[in-house]
Short mmCIF file of C-alpha atoms in Angstrom, two decimals:
data_model
loop_
_atom_site.label_atom_id
_atom_site.label_comp_id
_atom_site.label_asym_id
_atom_site.label_seq_id
_atom_site.Cartn_x
_atom_site.Cartn_y
_atom_site.Cartn_z
CA UNK A 1 -19.55 -2.68 13.02
CA UNK A 2 -19.82 -3.76 8.98
CA UNK A 3 -16.68 -6.18 8.94
CA UNK A 4 -17.37 -6.36 4.92
CA UNK A 5 -17.83 -2.63 4.58
CA UNK A 6 -14.38 -1.89 6.45
CA UNK A 7 -12.66 -4.71 5.35
CA UNK A 8 -13.53 -3.76 1.60
CA UNK A 9 -12.68 0.01 2.97
CA UNK A 10 -9.13 -0.86 4.47
CA UNK A 11 -8.17 -2.78 0.93
CA UNK A 12 -9.25 -0.23 -1.48
CA UNK A 13 -7.62 2.66 0.23
CA UNK A 14 -3.98 0.25 0.88
CA UNK A 15 -4.66 -0.57 -2.80
CA UNK A 16 -4.90 3.34 -3.73
CA UNK A 17 -1.47 3.29 -1.86
CA UNK A 18 0.27 0.82 -4.52
CA UNK A 19 -1.01 2.46 -7.36
CA UNK A 20 1.06 5.31 -5.66
CA UNK A 21 4.16 3.44 -4.56
CA UNK A 22 4.53 -0.40 -5.65
CA UNK A 23 6.62 -1.83 -2.53
CA UNK A 24 4.81 0.91 0.19
CA UNK A 25 1.78 -0.95 1.54
CA UNK A 26 3.42 -4.32 2.34
CA UNK A 27 5.99 -2.72 4.27
CA UNK A 28 3.71 -0.28 5.97
CA UNK A 29 1.72 -3.93 6.80
CA UNK A 30 4.56 -5.30 8.28
CA UNK A 31 5.39 -2.39 10.21
CA UNK A 32 1.92 -1.97 11.32
CA UNK A 33 2.60 -6.09 12.35
CA UNK A 34 5.08 -5.87 13.83
CA UNK A 35 4.48 -2.44 15.99
CA UNK A 36 1.38 -4.66 17.37
CA UNK A 37 -1.13 -1.98 15.60
CA UNK A 38 -2.82 -4.50 12.91
CA UNK A 39 -2.79 -8.17 14.80
CA UNK A 40 -2.69 -10.50 11.50
CA UNK A 41 -1.70 -13.28 14.36
CA UNK A 42 -5.22 -14.11 15.22
CA UNK A 43 -6.64 -13.68 12.25
CA UNK A 44 -10.13 -15.20 11.52
CA UNK A 45 -8.47 -17.27 8.36
CA UNK A 46 -5.16 -18.38 10.15
CA UNK A 47 -2.37 -16.63 10.16
CA UNK A 48 -1.25 -17.09 6.74
CA UNK A 49 -0.20 -13.38 6.94
CA UNK A 50 1.92 -13.14 9.96
CA UNK A 51 4.55 -13.77 8.62
CA UNK A 52 4.99 -9.50 7.31
CA UNK A 53 5.51 -8.87 11.42
CA UNK A 54 8.61 -10.43 10.87
CA UNK A 55 11.59 -8.77 11.44
CA UNK A 56 13.26 -9.59 8.52
CA UNK A 57 10.15 -8.83 6.86
CA UNK A 58 9.85 -5.70 7.31
CA UNK A 59 13.98 -4.90 6.96
CA UNK A 60 13.33 -6.81 3.76
CA UNK A 61 9.99 -5.05 2.81
CA UNK A 62 11.81 -1.74 3.92
CA UNK A 63 14.81 -1.44 1.94
CA UNK A 64 12.57 -2.24 -1.25
CA UNK A 65 10.31 0.29 -0.12
CA UNK A 66 12.97 2.89 -0.42
CA UNK A 67 14.82 1.54 -3.20
CA UNK A 68 11.17 1.95 -4.89
CA UNK A 69 11.38 6.06 -3.79
CA UNK A 70 15.04 6.30 -4.91
CA UNK A 71 14.24 4.85 -8.38
CA UNK A 72 10.92 6.73 -9.05
CA UNK A 73 13.67 10.01 -9.14
CA UNK A 74 15.45 8.35 -11.71
CA UNK A 75 14.95 9.79 -15.78
CA UNK A 76 15.06 6.01 -17.03
CA UNK A 77 12.23 4.63 -15.00
CA UNK A 78 9.46 3.90 -16.73
CA UNK A 79 5.85 4.94 -16.30
CA UNK A 80 3.65 3.00 -13.89
CA UNK A 81 0.93 2.69 -16.59
CA UNK A 82 3.30 0.64 -18.32
CA UNK A 83 2.30 -3.51 -18.49
CA UNK A 84 4.85 -4.51 -16.11
CA UNK A 85 4.45 -1.76 -13.55
CA UNK A 86 0.94 -1.36 -13.98
CA UNK A 87 0.92 -5.70 -13.14
CA UNK A 88 3.12 -5.44 -10.07
CA UNK A 89 0.63 -3.08 -8.57
CA UNK A 90 -2.34 -5.01 -9.31
CA UNK A 91 -0.47 -8.27 -8.20
CA UNK A 92 0.78 -6.31 -4.90
CA UNK A 93 -2.77 -4.08 -4.15
CA UNK A 94 -4.49 -7.50 -4.43
CA UNK A 95 -1.78 -8.87 -1.91
CA UNK A 96 -2.25 -6.24 0.05
CA UNK A 97 -5.70 -5.81 0.45
CA UNK A 98 -6.15 -10.04 1.27
CA UNK A 99 -3.81 -9.04 4.11
CA UNK A 100 -5.58 -6.15 5.23
CA UNK A 101 -9.28 -8.14 5.20
CA UNK A 102 -7.25 -10.93 7.29
CA UNK A 103 -7.94 -9.55 10.68
CA UNK A 104 -11.56 -8.66 9.55
CA UNK A 105 -12.13 -12.41 8.60
CA UNK A 106 -12.60 -11.37 4.20
CA UNK A 107 -9.31 -12.44 2.47
CA UNK A 108 -11.66 -12.90 -0.83
CA UNK A 109 -13.62 -9.57 -1.49
CA UNK A 110 -10.74 -7.19 -0.16
CA UNK A 111 -7.88 -9.03 -2.38
CA UNK A 112 -10.73 -7.69 -5.09
CA UNK A 113 -11.04 -4.01 -3.95
CA UNK A 114 -7.34 -4.36 -2.58
CA UNK A 115 -7.27 -4.31 -6.82
CA UNK A 116 -9.66 -2.02 -7.86
CA UNK A 117 -7.76 0.42 -5.43
CA UNK A 118 -4.25 -0.09 -7.04
CA UNK A 119 -6.33 0.87 -10.62
CA UNK A 120 -7.35 4.10 -8.85
CA UNK A 121 -4.32 4.85 -7.26
CA UNK A 122 -1.86 4.12 -10.52
CA UNK A 123 -4.12 6.12 -12.62
CA UNK A 124 -5.27 9.03 -10.18
CA UNK A 125 -1.52 9.01 -8.99
CA UNK A 126 -0.08 9.40 -12.58
CA UNK A 127 -2.57 12.50 -13.33
CA UNK A 128 -2.05 14.22 -10.09
CA UNK A 129 1.45 13.64 -9.65
CA UNK A 130 1.60 15.01 -14.09
CA UNK A 131 -0.84 18.09 -13.28
CA UNK A 132 1.53 19.13 -9.78
CA UNK A 133 4.80 18.78 -11.89
CA UNK A 134 3.47 20.86 -14.60
CA UNK A 135 2.81 23.30 -12.04
CA UNK A 136 5.89 22.92 -10.27
CA UNK A 137 7.07 23.20 -13.87
CA UNK A 138 9.19 20.31 -13.03
CA UNK A 139 8.94 16.49 -11.21
CA UNK A 140 10.51 15.86 -7.98
CA UNK A 141 8.11 18.08 -6.18
CA UNK A 142 5.55 16.62 -7.40
CA UNK A 143 6.86 13.15 -7.04
CA UNK A 144 8.09 14.05 -3.26
CA UNK A 145 4.69 14.97 -2.06
CA UNK A 146 3.28 12.07 -3.90
CA UNK A 147 6.02 9.78 -1.70
CA UNK A 148 4.52 11.61 1.42
CA UNK A 149 0.77 10.86 0.67
CA UNK A 150 1.83 6.94 -0.25
CA UNK A 151 3.87 6.53 2.86
CA UNK A 152 1.56 8.88 5.15
CA UNK A 153 -1.06 7.40 3.98
CA UNK A 154 -0.36 3.98 3.96
CA UNK A 155 1.07 3.70 7.91
CA UNK A 156 -2.53 5.66 8.34
CA UNK A 157 -4.96 3.06 6.76
CA UNK A 158 -2.66 0.31 8.23
CA UNK A 159 -3.12 2.19 12.13
CA UNK A 160 -6.94 2.69 11.40
CA UNK A 161 -7.66 -0.66 10.49
CA UNK A 162 -6.09 -2.11 13.11
CA UNK A 163 -7.89 0.38 15.77
CA UNK A 164 -11.26 -0.58 13.83
CA UNK A 165 -10.58 -4.41 14.99
CA UNK A 166 -10.67 -3.28 18.82
#
């Protein structure tokens, strides 16, 4: 198996999730580490990311992710494309990319892939959500579909990343 390509693929995909919902990638990585889906403790480049599997990290990141899902529905929530929101997605995409790339032994290339994924998820997610909202005549159904894609997609990415290492 080519671990470079796998690391880049999974980092890109987790970055896309960051573009959809900024806090979801770290939360699903934490859950995946805690459930044993992905081994962050015995990674080739050290265990710098093993803290994500800690119960406290799982709880805190899950609360932040749920909080984001709630605040996303508020009418005064700014667009994901404003600099602060966009920047947060890039940083989290990079961090999540590094975390998911660590077990493959490719942290730094995964950082770039995570950032590219965050750009794709941010811009593409906004476009798709806008189109769905126009089709439904309101934003809530589109937002809920995007929430489901981010959460389910994030868990699938983390599970498959871990499974590809065994």
